[in-house]
PDB file of C-alpha atoms in Angstrom:
ATOM      1  CA  UNK A  26      75.690  -6.864 -43.453  1.00  0.00           C
ATOM      2  CA  UNK A  27      74.172  -4.249 -40.860  1.00  0.00           C
ATOM      3  CA  UNK A  28      76.222  -1.536 -39.537  1.00  0.00           C
ATOM      4  CA  UNK A  29      76.060  -0.948 -36.012  1.00  0.00           C
ATOM      5  CA  UNK A  30      77.700   2.171 -34.892  1.00  0.00           C
ATOM      6  CA  UNK A  31      77.673   3.588 -31.018  1.00  0.00           C
ATOM      7  CA  UNK A  32      78.181   6.920 -30.158  1.00  0.00           C
ATOM      8  CA  UNK A  33      77.926   9.287 -26.578  1.00  0.00           C
ATOM      9  CA  UNK A  34      80.436   7.688 -24.545  1.00  0.00           C
ATOM     10  CA  UNK A  35      82.561   9.346 -22.148  1.00  0.00           C
ATOM     11  CA  UNK A  36      83.941  10.547 -18.810  1.00  0.00           C
ATOM     12  CA  UNK A  37      81.537  11.776 -16.252  1.00  0.00           C
ATOM     13  CA  UNK A  38      81.469  11.817 -12.373  1.00  0.00           C
ATOM     14  CA  UNK A  39      79.474   9.631 -10.067  1.00  0.00           C
ATOM     15  CA  UNK A  40      75.725  10.871  -9.896  1.00  0.00           C
ATOM     16  CA  UNK A  41      75.999  12.019 -13.584  1.00  0.00           C
ATOM     17  CA  UNK A  42      74.009  10.971 -16.498  1.00  0.00           C
ATOM     18  CA  UNK A  43      75.299  10.281 -20.174  1.00  0.00           C
ATOM     19  CA  UNK A  44      72.942   9.321 -23.408  1.00  0.00           C
ATOM     20  CA  UNK A  45      74.145   6.407 -25.482  1.00  0.00           C
ATOM     21  CA  UNK A  46      72.903   6.423 -29.207  1.00  0.00           C
ATOM     22  CA  UNK A  47      73.377   3.066 -31.669  1.00  0.00           C
ATOM     23  CA  UNK A  48      72.834   3.953 -35.325  1.00  0.00           C
ATOM     24  CA  UNK A  49      71.868   1.120 -37.545  1.00  0.00           C
ATOM     25  CA  UNK A  50      71.744   0.845 -41.071  1.00  0.00           C
ATOM     26  CA  UNK A  51      68.907   2.411 -42.606  1.00  0.00           C
ATOM     27  CA  UNK A  52      66.150  -0.240 -44.053  1.00  0.00           C
ATOM     28  CA  UNK A  53      63.118  -1.990 -42.591  1.00  0.00           C
ATOM     29  CA  UNK A  54      63.655  -4.408 -39.811  1.00  0.00           C
ATOM     30  CA  UNK A  55      61.433  -7.092 -38.821  1.00  0.00           C
ATOM     31  CA  UNK A  56      61.461  -9.115 -35.595  1.00  0.00           C
ATOM     32  CA  UNK A  57      64.762  -7.818 -34.646  1.00  0.00           C
ATOM     33  CA  UNK A  58      65.468  -7.437 -30.682  1.00  0.00           C
ATOM     34  CA  UNK A  59      68.305  -4.503 -29.992  1.00  0.00           C
ATOM     35  CA  UNK A  60      70.299  -4.600 -26.582  1.00  0.00           C
ATOM     36  CA  UNK A  61      72.704  -3.030 -24.938  1.00  0.00           C
ATOM     37  CA  UNK A  62      75.940  -5.128 -23.076  1.00  0.00           C
ATOM     38  CA  UNK A  63      78.891  -3.490 -21.252  1.00  0.00           C
ATOM     39  CA  UNK A  64      81.794  -5.440 -20.769  1.00  0.00           C
ATOM     40  CA  UNK A  65      85.153  -4.667 -17.930  1.00  0.00           C
ATOM     41  CA  UNK A  66      88.006  -5.965 -19.234  1.00  0.00           C
ATOM     42  CA  UNK A  67      88.651  -9.428 -17.797  1.00  0.00           C
ATOM     43  CA  UNK A  68      85.271 -10.008 -17.026  1.00  0.00           C
ATOM     44  CA  UNK A  69      82.433 -11.766 -19.160  1.00  0.00           C
ATOM     45  CA  UNK A  70      80.118  -9.607 -21.345  1.00  0.00           C
ATOM     46  CA  UNK A  71      77.118  -8.384 -19.132  1.00  0.00           C
ATOM     47  CA  UNK A  72      73.848  -7.770 -20.545  1.00  0.00           C
ATOM     48  CA  UNK A  73      72.043  -4.187 -19.626  1.00  0.00           C
ATOM     49  CA  UNK A  74      69.020  -3.940 -21.568  1.00  0.00           C
ATOM     50  CA  UNK A  75      67.050  -4.919 -24.312  1.00  0.00           C
ATOM     51  CA  UNK A  76      64.084  -3.752 -26.333  1.00  0.00           C
ATOM     52  CA  UNK A  77      62.164  -6.006 -28.841  1.00  0.00           C
ATOM     53  CA  UNK A  78      60.232  -5.104 -31.800  1.00  0.00           C
ATOM     54  CA  UNK A  79      57.199  -4.904 -30.496  1.00  0.00           C
ATOM     55  CA  UNK A  80      58.441  -2.331 -27.708  1.00  0.00           C
ATOM     56  CA  UNK A  81      58.898  -4.818 -24.828  1.00  0.00           C
ATOM     57  CA  UNK A  82      61.984  -3.707 -22.203  1.00  0.00           C
ATOM     58  CA  UNK A  83      63.976  -5.524 -20.026  1.00  0.00           C
ATOM     59  CA  UNK A  84      66.747  -4.181 -17.920  1.00  0.00           C
ATOM     60  CA  UNK A  85      69.619  -6.153 -15.467  1.00  0.00           C
ATOM     61  CA  UNK A  86      69.315  -5.462 -11.836  1.00  0.00           C
ATOM     62  CA  UNK A  87      71.953  -3.417 -11.759  1.00  0.00           C
ATOM     63  CA  UNK A  88      70.541  -1.159 -13.940  1.00  0.00           C
ATOM     64  CA  UNK A  89      67.050  -1.042 -13.211  1.00  0.00           C
ATOM     65  CA  UNK A  90      65.538   2.402 -12.311  1.00  0.00           C
ATOM     66  CA  UNK A  91      68.465   4.492 -13.422  1.00  0.00           C
ATOM     67  CA  UNK A  92      68.918   3.108 -17.496  1.00  0.00           C
ATOM     68  CA  UNK A  93      66.403   4.065 -19.820  1.00  0.00           C
ATOM     69  CA  UNK A  94      66.285   2.288 -23.338  1.00  0.00           C
ATOM     70  CA  UNK A  95      64.404   3.517 -26.290  1.00  0.00           C
ATOM     71  CA  UNK A  96      64.663   3.933 -30.083  1.00  0.00           C
ATOM     72  CA  UNK A  97      63.056   6.485 -32.663  1.00  0.00           C
ATOM     73  CA  UNK A  98      60.123   5.834 -34.825  1.00  0.00           C
ATOM     74  CA  UNK A  99      61.555   4.608 -37.677  1.00  0.00           C
ATOM     75  CA  UNK A 100      63.800   2.506 -35.632  1.00  0.00           C
ATOM     76  CA  UNK A 101      67.206   3.649 -37.050  1.00  0.00           C
ATOM     77  CA  UNK A 102      68.622   4.815 -33.621  1.00  0.00           C
ATOM     78  CA  UNK A 103      68.239   2.909 -29.930  1.00  0.00           C
ATOM     79  CA  UNK A 104      69.080   4.908 -27.190  1.00  0.00           C
ATOM     80  CA  UNK A 105      70.248   4.384 -23.385  1.00  0.00           C
ATOM     81  CA  UNK A 106      69.543   6.970 -21.199  1.00  0.00           C
ATOM     82  CA  UNK A 107      72.046   6.529 -18.096  1.00  0.00           C
ATOM     83  CA  UNK A 108      71.027   8.173 -14.875  1.00  0.00           C
ATOM     84  CA  UNK A 109      72.871   7.985 -11.095  1.00  0.00           C
ATOM     85  CA  UNK A 110      75.660   6.779 -12.664  1.00  0.00           C
ATOM     86  CA  UNK A 111      78.160   4.983 -10.228  1.00  0.00           C
ATOM     87  CA  UNK A 112      82.015   3.791 -10.485  1.00  0.00           C
ATOM     88  CA  UNK A 113      80.193  -0.196 -11.129  1.00  0.00           C
ATOM     89  CA  UNK A 114      78.907   1.256 -14.693  1.00  0.00           C
ATOM     90  CA  UNK A 115      82.370   1.974 -15.738  1.00  0.00           C
ATOM     91  CA  UNK A 116      82.642  -0.277 -19.180  1.00  0.00           C
ATOM     92  CA  UNK A 117      82.963  -0.591 -22.876  1.00  0.00           C
ATOM     93  CA  UNK A 118      79.216  -0.589 -23.843  1.00  0.00           C
ATOM     94  CA  UNK A 119      78.181  -2.493 -26.827  1.00  0.00           C
ATOM     95  CA  UNK A 120      74.628  -2.092 -29.087  1.00  0.00           C
ATOM     96  CA  UNK A 121      73.919  -5.594 -30.514  1.00  0.00           C
ATOM     97  CA  UNK A 122      71.218  -6.872 -32.759  1.00  0.00           C
ATOM     98  CA  UNK A 123      69.843 -10.019 -31.951  1.00  0.00           C
ATOM     99  CA  UNK A 124      68.419 -12.416 -34.090  1.00  0.00           C
ATOM    100  CA  UNK A 125      67.324 -14.587 -36.045  1.00  0.00           C
ATOM    101  CA  UNK A 126      65.197 -11.387 -37.795  1.00  0.00           C
ATOM    102  CA  UNK A 127      64.407 -10.078 -41.066  1.00  0.00           C
ATOM    103  CA  UNK A 128      66.058  -7.203 -42.883  1.00  0.00           C
ATOM    104  CA  UNK A 129      65.081  -5.457 -45.983  1.00  0.00           C
ATOM    105  CA  UNK A 130      67.407  -2.685 -47.416  1.00  0.00           C
ATOM    106  CA  UNK A 131      64.553  -1.137 -49.694  1.00  0.00           C
ATOM    107  CA  UNK A 132      60.750  -2.042 -50.154  1.00  0.00           C
ATOM    108  CA  UNK A 133      61.930  -4.585 -52.892  1.00  0.00           C
ATOM    109  CA  UNK A 134      61.764  -8.248 -51.743  1.00  0.00           C
ATOM    110  CA  UNK A 135      64.786  -8.542 -53.165  1.00  0.00           C
ATOM    111  CA  UNK A 136      66.828  -6.886 -51.357  1.00  0.00           C
ATOM    112  CA  UNK A 137      65.946  -8.530 -47.956  1.00  0.00           C
ATOM    113  CA  UNK A 138      68.041 -11.059 -46.071  1.00  0.00           C
ATOM    114  CA  UNK A 139      67.694 -12.971 -42.724  1.00  0.00           C
ATOM    115  CA  UNK A 140      69.969 -11.809 -39.811  1.00  0.00           C
ATOM    116  CA  UNK A 141      71.923 -13.467 -37.290  1.00  0.00           C
ATOM    117  CA  UNK A 142      72.915 -10.715 -35.371  1.00  0.00           C
ATOM    118  CA  UNK A 143      75.545  -7.751 -35.186  1.00  0.00           C
ATOM    119  CA  UNK A 144      77.836  -6.087 -32.826  1.00  0.00           C
ATOM    120  CA  UNK A 145      78.751  -2.393 -32.650  1.00  0.00           C
ATOM    121  CA  UNK A 146      82.614  -1.465 -31.980  1.00  0.00           C
ATOM    122  CA  UNK A 147      81.897   0.017 -28.871  1.00  0.00           C
ATOM    123  CA  UNK A 148      81.757   3.027 -26.469  1.00  0.00           C
ATOM    124  CA  UNK A 149      83.592   3.551 -23.110  1.00  0.00           C
ATOM    125  CA  UNK A 150      82.234   4.713 -20.309  1.00  0.00           C
ATOM    126  CA  UNK A 151      84.093   5.811 -16.838  1.00  0.00           C
ATOM    127  CA  UNK A 152      82.544   7.210 -14.234  1.00  0.00           C
ATOM    128  CA  UNK A 153      84.998   8.617 -11.648  1.00  0.00           C
ATOM    129  CA  UNK A 154      83.925   8.997  -7.925  1.00  0.00           C
TER     130      UNK A 154
END
């Protein structure tokens, strides 16, 4: 099972910035899409951004131009840089791994498994005006 752990949430004033991190289990990932979602109580979970294994990035219209998704070279940590935050960005932010894709815990083929998906516990972002 792949673990996803978000961090970096907090409270900020309107116009401020935060950077979220999503750390995942060490290993070799192939073909996995990583994503950020957010959810406000009583509303459906909303896609914020995705980054494909080849690096292609997509954003929702609500955050385009303000948020930037990235990941480090070994792809064990994904980030979401959030600038010019406003009250509508207040939500619980979740990191997700979207399959199907392949994960190998070590270089041995016997450590490999197919992943269907995984979601972290979330980190709260609160923006006050």
